[in-house]
Amino acid sequence: MDRQKLMKWILTAMIAAICAVGAAIKVPAFISTAALDSAPAFLGVVFLSPLLAGVAGLIGHFISALTAGFPLGPLHVIIAIEMFIVVWIFGVMHKKGMHVWKWLVALILNGIVAPLPFYFIISPAFFWGALASIFIATAINLMIVAVVMPILSKVFVRKAGRV
């Protein structure tokens, strides 16, 4: 494995570890896995490919679910895959320069569309009860990213320019 590829995988693991720190910061909600675990994965799109940032988001969700005791059991696999997809789409939009639309798309996909399968899998009452808390947790995560991303982007561009 070449050095560059190894560094990307190490960086992905580090972002997943930061997701674990965010997973410990729970958002008071109906769903006990709502946490600040996705913000680092969304930030990862600055210096990782959308695919690797999505992998970090997937791992981050599993860690968040683990800290809450896996309340939805194997259904967390669905949520982790959804997290991967949302971060991947956010990353693709970021790389293509869709800097306004990526926020709205991420908020709608993660805050409204991602919980939708549970309307059918668990119950409509569960979906409606969880919707507000998941939407609020998504909004908080994206606000953190919106504040930190411009700073991180400037630092990353400056560091990359020196190499």
Tab-separated table of C-alpha atoms in Angstrom:
chain	number	residue	atom	x	y	z
A	1	MET	CA	0.000	0.000	0.000
A	2	ASP	CA	1.437	3.356	-0.923
A	3	ARG	CA	1.978	6.097	1.625
A	4	GLN	CA	-0.775	8.404	0.325
A	5	LYS	CA	-3.447	5.698	0.497
A	6	LEU	CA	-2.330	4.689	3.973
A	7	MET	CA	-2.546	8.298	5.158
A	8	LYS	CA	-6.113	8.580	3.800
A	9	TRP	CA	-7.181	5.431	5.694
A	10	ILE	CA	-5.496	6.666	8.887
A	11	LEU	CA	-7.266	10.011	8.512
A	12	THR	CA	-10.568	8.167	8.007
A	13	ALA	CA	-9.943	6.222	11.220
A	14	MET	CA	-9.111	9.448	13.069
A	15	ILE	CA	-12.343	11.073	11.894
A	16	ALA	CA	-14.272	7.981	12.982
A	17	ALA	CA	-12.589	8.326	16.387
A	18	ILE	CA	-13.684	11.966	16.589
A	19	CYS	CA	-17.194	10.749	15.681
A	20	ALA	CA	-16.904	8.537	18.779
A	21	VAL	CA	-16.224	11.625	20.891
A	22	GLY	CA	-19.269	13.320	19.345
A	23	ALA	CA	-21.304	10.162	20.000
A	24	ALA	CA	-20.787	10.716	23.708
A	25	ILE	CA	-22.462	14.139	23.432
A	26	LYS	CA	-26.130	13.200	23.214
A	27	VAL	CA	-28.867	15.537	22.043
A	28	PRO	CA	-31.805	15.287	24.475
A	29	ALA	CA	-34.303	13.478	22.296
A	30	PHE	CA	-36.885	10.747	21.913
A	31	ILE	CA	-34.251	8.622	20.173
A	32	SER	CA	-31.340	7.986	22.512
A	33	THR	CA	-28.816	7.687	19.674
A	34	ALA	CA	-29.242	11.300	18.534
A	35	ALA	CA	-25.798	12.791	19.131
A	36	LEU	CA	-23.079	14.975	17.662
A	37	ASP	CA	-21.516	12.007	15.900
A	38	SER	CA	-22.111	13.074	12.302
A	39	ALA	CA	-20.448	16.505	12.426
A	40	PRO	CA	-16.887	15.106	12.135
A	41	ALA	CA	-17.916	12.932	9.181
A	42	PHE	CA	-19.444	15.932	7.407
A	43	LEU	CA	-16.231	17.863	8.122
A	44	GLY	CA	-14.231	14.991	6.689
A	45	VAL	CA	-15.328	15.917	3.174
A	46	VAL	CA	-12.873	18.826	3.296
A	47	PHE	CA	-9.832	16.544	3.094
A	48	LEU	CA	-11.213	13.073	2.313
A	49	SER	CA	-13.069	11.637	-0.634
A	50	PRO	CA	-16.856	11.463	-0.242
A	51	LEU	CA	-16.530	7.672	-0.010
A	52	LEU	CA	-14.103	7.747	2.928
A	53	ALA	CA	-16.039	10.499	4.700
A	54	GLY	CA	-19.136	8.305	4.331
A	55	VAL	CA	-17.270	5.363	5.837
A	56	ALA	CA	-16.331	7.565	8.807
A	57	GLY	CA	-20.013	8.525	9.181
A	58	LEU	CA	-21.073	4.874	9.066
A	59	ILE	CA	-18.573	3.954	11.780
A	60	GLY	CA	-19.565	7.040	13.764
A	61	HIS	CA	-23.202	5.968	13.832
A	62	PHE	CA	-22.315	2.484	15.047
A	63	ILE	CA	-20.270	4.005	17.861
A	64	SER	CA	-23.138	6.345	18.754
A	65	ALA	CA	-25.552	3.413	18.837
A	66	LEU	CA	-23.088	1.443	20.953
A	67	THR	CA	-22.885	4.229	23.548
A	68	ALA	CA	-26.693	4.178	23.766
A	69	GLY	CA	-26.922	0.373	24.040
A	70	PHE	CA	-28.204	-0.314	20.498
A	71	PRO	CA	-31.842	0.526	21.351
A	72	LEU	CA	-33.048	-0.329	17.831
A	73	GLY	CA	-30.998	-3.515	17.584
A	74	PRO	CA	-30.122	-4.637	14.054
A	75	LEU	CA	-32.048	-1.690	12.588
A	76	HIS	CA	-28.943	0.387	13.289
A	77	VAL	CA	-27.445	-1.208	10.179
A	78	ILE	CA	-30.066	0.648	8.120
A	79	ILE	CA	-29.318	3.906	9.922
A	80	ALA	CA	-25.551	3.487	9.438
A	81	ILE	CA	-26.016	2.865	5.706
A	82	GLU	CA	-28.245	5.935	5.497
A	83	MET	CA	-25.556	7.942	7.293
A	84	PHE	CA	-22.983	6.731	4.780
A	85	ILE	CA	-25.227	7.773	1.880
A	86	VAL	CA	-26.028	11.213	3.322
A	87	VAL	CA	-22.363	12.026	4.046
A	88	TRP	CA	-21.358	10.687	0.619
A	89	ILE	CA	-23.938	12.896	-1.144
A	90	PHE	CA	-22.861	15.882	0.986
A	91	GLY	CA	-19.251	15.184	-0.002
A	92	VAL	CA	-20.035	14.892	-3.704
A	93	MET	CA	-21.945	18.168	-3.584
A	94	HIS	CA	-19.088	19.819	-1.679
A	95	LYS	CA	-16.509	18.650	-4.225
A	96	LYS	CA	-18.709	19.905	-7.097
A	97	GLY	CA	-18.977	23.353	-5.498
A	98	MET	CA	-22.662	23.187	-4.540
A	99	HIS	CA	-21.917	25.055	-1.339
A	100	VAL	CA	-25.460	26.300	-0.703
A	101	TRP	CA	-27.497	23.262	-1.748
A	102	LYS	CA	-25.407	20.715	0.164
A	103	TRP	CA	-26.704	22.069	3.493
A	104	LEU	CA	-30.364	21.865	2.548
A	105	VAL	CA	-29.979	18.430	0.959
A	106	ALA	CA	-28.128	17.063	4.017
A	107	LEU	CA	-30.763	18.488	6.382
A	108	ILE	CA	-33.659	17.028	4.395
A	109	LEU	CA	-32.016	13.648	3.745
A	110	ASN	CA	-30.740	13.068	7.276
A	111	GLY	CA	-33.478	14.881	9.177
A	112	ILE	CA	-36.578	13.768	7.261
A	113	VAL	CA	-35.882	11.084	4.638
A	114	ALA	CA	-33.543	8.856	6.700
A	115	PRO	CA	-36.144	8.168	9.446
A	116	LEU	CA	-38.843	7.396	6.832
A	117	PRO	CA	-38.223	3.605	6.602
A	118	PHE	CA	-39.072	3.334	10.292
A	119	TYR	CA	-42.576	4.602	9.524
A	120	PHE	CA	-43.130	1.224	7.875
A	121	ILE	CA	-40.720	-0.967	9.865
A	122	ILE	CA	-41.694	0.088	13.406
A	123	SER	CA	-44.782	2.305	13.311
A	124	PRO	CA	-46.072	5.688	12.171
A	125	ALA	CA	-46.148	6.810	15.822
A	126	PHE	CA	-42.435	6.014	16.207
A	127	PHE	CA	-41.612	7.939	13.028
A	128	TRP	CA	-43.561	11.047	14.053
A	129	GLY	CA	-42.196	10.878	17.597
A	130	ALA	CA	-38.602	10.597	16.415
A	131	LEU	CA	-38.799	13.035	13.512
A	132	ALA	CA	-38.426	16.260	15.502
A	133	SER	CA	-35.511	15.027	17.586
A	134	ILE	CA	-33.625	13.633	14.593
A	135	PHE	CA	-34.231	16.830	12.627
A	136	ILE	CA	-32.976	18.966	15.535
A	137	ALA	CA	-29.900	16.752	16.033
A	138	THR	CA	-29.149	16.988	12.297
A	139	ALA	CA	-29.531	20.767	12.368
A	140	ILE	CA	-27.158	21.057	15.350
A	141	ASN	CA	-24.572	18.840	13.652
A	142	LEU	CA	-24.800	20.872	10.432
A	143	MET	CA	-24.538	24.185	12.320
A	144	ILE	CA	-21.307	22.981	13.909
A	145	VAL	CA	-20.022	21.972	10.480
A	146	ALA	CA	-21.058	25.317	8.965
A	147	VAL	CA	-19.010	27.167	11.584
A	148	VAL	CA	-15.914	24.927	11.500
A	149	MET	CA	-15.754	24.025	7.779
A	150	PRO	CA	-14.609	27.436	6.446
A	151	ILE	CA	-11.808	27.562	9.015
A	152	LEU	CA	-10.772	23.975	8.353
A	153	SER	CA	-10.872	24.556	4.590
A	154	LYS	CA	-8.526	27.544	4.865
A	155	VAL	CA	-6.071	25.622	7.046
A	156	PHE	CA	-6.175	22.594	4.768
A	157	VAL	CA	-5.633	24.653	1.604
A	158	ARG	CA	-2.731	26.489	3.258
A	159	LYS	CA	-1.105	23.204	4.383
A	160	ALA	CA	-1.659	21.576	0.988
A	161	GLY	CA	-0.071	24.570	-0.721
A	162	ARG	CA	3.175	24.074	1.197
A	163	VAL	CA	3.573	20.398	0.379
